[in-house]
Amino acid sequence: MMTVMVGKGAMPEKRVTLHEGWQFSQVGRPDWHTATVPGTVHQDLLRCGLLPDPFFGVNEKYIQWVEDRDWAYRTTFGVTAGDLAYDAAELEFEGLDTYADVKLNGESILQADNMFVGYRLSVKKWLREGENTLEITFRSPIKVNMKQYKEAGFSYPADNDHREEKLSIYARKAPYSFGWDWGIRMVTCGIWRPVHLCFRDRVAVDDLYVQQKELTDEQAVLNCRADLRCLKSSTSPIYARLTASLKGETVAESRREVHFMWDSLRLELPLTIPHPRRWMPNGWGEPTRYEVTLTLSDDEQVLLRTTRRVGLRTVKVVTEKDDNGESFYFEVNGIPMFAKGANYIPMDAMLPSVTEERYRRLFEDVKEANMNMLRVWGGGTYESDLFYDLADENGILVWQDFMFACTTYPHDENFLSRVRAEAEYNVRRLRNHPSLAMWCGNNEIEEGIKYWGWKGKYTSTEFEQMKVGYDKIFKELLPSVVAEYDPDRFYVHTSPYYANWGCAWTMGVRDCHNWGVWYGRKTFESFDEDVPRFMSEFGFQSFPEMKTIRTFAEEKDFELESEVMNAHQKSSIGNDLIRKYMERDYRVPDDFKDFVYVGSVLQGRGMRHGMEAHRRNRPYCMGTLYWQLNDSWPVVSWSGIDYYGNWKALHYQARRAFAPVIVDVVQQDRALEVWTISDRLDDIKGVELRLQLTDYEGNVYKQTSKKLTIGANASSVAATVDLTKWLSKKKYADRYVLVTLLDAERRVLFREPHYLLPAKHLNLPKTYVEVAQQIGEGRCELRLRSDVLVRDLFISTDIQGARFSDNFFDLLPGEERVVVITSPEIHADESINLQISHLRATYE
Ligand code: NHV
């Protein structure tokens, strides 16, 4: 029996998560199993032993049946009389994947159809005191969308969708889960984000938008807009108090008394922060954040409180026509910023398994590599709140794609309304983040329409309709949503904007995906010539290291084209291209493990060549984002960090190429042009640049040095060397130029060898690397030394995910180098297994 409290005062908001007691079942079967929420059906099946490890061997093919079935989830939860005394009870789903029919106590309350939106439902009328039942049926996206596919009479381009019937385009569901050229196909379903039940009195805050109106050294003027919903009309007022605070200290405040007379009310409150501290991107200073808190109270107590962490900064995307075409760069706090970073893909094929710790670690990896930008690429998801919080906290700007990639999409009314809902939801969710730099409609769809031969593949009506749909979604719908909800943020309908790597003259216009290296088989040196205004994608594949390969393959599979390796190489031309490029610059090892190692060196050095060319060419080129930062399962791919968090050579090389101050040597056969490049905001005075012609034992034959000032936020030629005066060409194989940059306090800013020939032509010496280990709890310190130069030294351990302070570097003759390995699996009393690889050890 329900008790009704009479004349009660309003109560503070109560929020409970509904993550307990869930069970799942295949629809039509009697057996129910324990489920985890948030989660996916694949994770649940795995935990119950009903699926083999999808990442192992060729198991991908044994899990495909899951997508064709419907899956049911259910739980029960208790509600008290006190809960029911609240004015409102709301059920909040942050994400349902994807076609979900939700029933509460047998009553149908929601038919969800978009993984990318959250749902809030007013449920008080269906709740009862005691036990309540929540049931969700996830209908197979294959079955749901097959109908549309059959009706359409043609198949959309969607080449990355690894099933004969291309259905992914009909579902508003992460495109990569249908397969990608680095992705396992796992068409998931489930309650993939948190579920809450919220009880509130009088008032709810649907949204709090903190808009920056003005930012100068003197003050920041903010306008905060709260969308309030009245849950019960009353004549007594509600008091709104808005504060901004920095490290716990209130720096601005405003108050308002609100009288509710309608269902909803938009409350606008200004805040003026004196002498604001700016949010700065990584490398330029602190990403300072203020806390803006809205507190709503009645005469007696606080009803609810909601906080946003905001950063005060300006970000302008500058696109100006000039003689070369059109620029594209980010001006942050009024200063042109060279963007350094990578393209981010979802961190897992089973997204809910990504823990906070994994997200944190990824952002450490990004920050440590001197990056200041990530592009959240359009074939994945709009990321979790935590992701953007971490971007804010670490000073990493985010280029945010809407989730459309590499294919055209339908544009019927139903589809468009789902897209609108998703755009509104996510723009409102993300717009308060200082890290959010821009919106982009899609990945490579216009490029596809123009260059990927779709015109010839479809009838003229089909093709014209695809173009109509393109304009509707990317040139009308999405920009109108951005203009309405996030008017201060830049929007562009696609990436790349215009530049196409197959068409050199277009490269002068805005951002470019340069796949001339890799697909176009162009040399890494072509990066010196093919310089765009902003490189938003360029990449080269490599295998993950052996300890990652061992997680999915056995010794018998260790062959490039074995069935298991091929199941983990989704690019049909991948192995061939890796070998072709390796042949150009390296001695290609016969041994599989050596091939894997040299492949990583190849990718790292080749990609670094591009990053340096892009930085050198500033301000013409103002950004470089490598493809791709991470992996969603253990696989051969373009990534710099593998699924288990191990950095490939690429990520170490990116860290070097992206250091605030670098030296970049450009060789024209018999001359060196030595550049200094700095992203620092101060001039660096009293710097010494030293160039030493050295042999592999460390003997110096020639040297030159120069004192200089490195200009702020710029690149320039610091020195040139006429090699004909230094050595004959015959000696190129036996010498290198050691490049050192010392600051005024004689600290090393940069120190690395420049080789005069490709690695395969060098007479590298055979050597033995001495290694001393000092082990402590969680940490192992290595001291490495060799009498002669060691090139591309790679230290590996069996410890999955161990972190290395450095790796894939050249050990200079006679110099000791300290490398620290950290992992919770390292224990003071146990020595660890180490393997040392280097280039000279891969051939006789
Ligand atoms: O193939 C690697 C990556 C993809 O994973 C991802 O979709 O947006 N890649 C390649 C290209 N774009 C992307 C460009 N691809 C081509 C363009 C034109 C001809 C051939 C390939 C990413």
PDB file of C-alpha atoms and ligand atoms in Angstrom, residues 160 180-182 343 345 375 377 405-406 443-444 447 451-452 500-501 513 515 518-519 537 571 627-628 638, ligand 1:
ATOM      1  CA  ASN A 160      34.133  -1.196 -45.009  1.00  0.00           C
ATOM      2  CA  TRP A 180      36.675  -1.598 -41.083  1.00  0.00           C
ATOM      3  CA  ASP A 181      40.060  -1.924 -42.705  1.00  0.00           C
ATOM      4  CA  TRP A 182      41.558  -2.219 -39.216  1.00  0.00           C
ATOM      5  CA  ASN A 343      43.202  10.505 -35.577  1.00  0.00           C
ATOM      6  CA  ILE A 345      39.244   5.579 -33.430  1.00  0.00           C
ATOM      7  CA  ARG A 375      40.491  14.154 -34.392  1.00  0.00           C
ATOM      8  CA  TRP A 377      37.071  10.351 -36.632  1.00  0.00           C
ATOM      9  CA  ALA A 405      32.253   7.940 -42.942  1.00  0.00           C
ATOM     10  CA  CYS A 406      33.255   6.738 -46.389  1.00  0.00           C
ATOM     11  CA  ASN A 443      34.900  11.655 -43.092  1.00  0.00           C
ATOM     12  CA  GLU A 444      35.687  11.484 -46.813  1.00  0.00           C
ATOM     13  CA  GLU A 447      35.892  12.721 -51.595  1.00  0.00           C
ATOM     14  CA  TYR A 451      36.845  10.387 -56.723  1.00  0.00           C
ATOM     15  CA  TRP A 452      35.896   6.865 -55.746  1.00  0.00           C
ATOM     16  CA  ASN A 500      43.030  15.262 -52.980  1.00  0.00           C
ATOM     17  CA  TRP A 501      46.320  13.407 -52.987  1.00  0.00           C
ATOM     18  CA  HIS A 513      44.255  13.313 -46.365  1.00  0.00           C
ATOM     19  CA  TRP A 515      47.324   8.714 -48.937  1.00  0.00           C
ATOM     20  CA  TRP A 518      50.633   3.927 -48.800  1.00  0.00           C
ATOM     21  CA  TYR A 519      47.801   3.677 -51.364  1.00  0.00           C
ATOM     22  CA  GLU A 537      45.216  12.157 -42.230  1.00  0.00           C
ATOM     23  CA  SER A 571      43.881  -4.481 -45.789  1.00  0.00           C
ATOM     24  CA  TRP A 627      46.408   8.122 -39.042  1.00  0.00           C
ATOM     25  CA  GLN A 628      45.730   6.463 -36.582  1.00  0.00           C
ATOM     26  CA  TRP A 638      48.188   2.118 -39.181  1.00  0.00           C
TER      27      TRP A 638
HETATM   28  O1  NHV B   1      42.715   2.901 -44.941  1.00  0.00           O
HETATM   29  C1  NHV B   1      43.117   3.582 -43.801  1.00  0.00           C
HETATM   30  C2  NHV B   1      42.173   4.693 -43.427  1.00  0.00           C
HETATM   31  C3  NHV B   1      40.796   4.222 -42.995  1.00  0.00           C
HETATM   32  O2  NHV B   1      40.857   3.290 -41.981  1.00  0.00           O
HETATM   33  C4  NHV B   1      39.898   5.400 -42.592  1.00  0.00           C
HETATM   34  O3  NHV B   1      38.627   5.178 -43.154  1.00  0.00           O
HETATM   35  O4  NHV B   1      39.481   7.776 -43.030  1.00  0.00           O
HETATM   36  N1  NHV B   1      41.926   5.615 -44.550  1.00  0.00           N
HETATM   37  C5  NHV B   1      42.352   5.622 -45.834  1.00  0.00           C
HETATM   38  C6  NHV B   1      41.773   6.715 -46.421  1.00  0.00           C
HETATM   39  N2  NHV B   1      41.009   7.324 -45.457  1.00  0.00           N
HETATM   40  C7  NHV B   1      41.099   6.623 -44.327  1.00  0.00           C
HETATM   41  C8  NHV B   1      41.875   7.160 -47.813  1.00  0.00           C
HETATM   42  N3  NHV B   1      41.596   6.066 -48.647  1.00  0.00           N
HETATM   43  C9  NHV B   1      41.647   6.054 -49.995  1.00  0.00           C
HETATM   44  C10 NHV B   1      41.285   7.134 -50.728  1.00  0.00           C
HETATM   45  C11 NHV B   1      41.325   7.071 -52.093  1.00  0.00           C
HETATM   46  C12 NHV B   1      41.756   5.917 -52.735  1.00  0.00           C
HETATM   47  C13 NHV B   1      42.119   4.836 -51.971  1.00  0.00           C
HETATM   48  C14 NHV B   1      42.047   4.890 -50.621  1.00  0.00           C
HETATM   49  C15 NHV B   1      40.437   6.765 -42.995  1.00  0.00           C
END
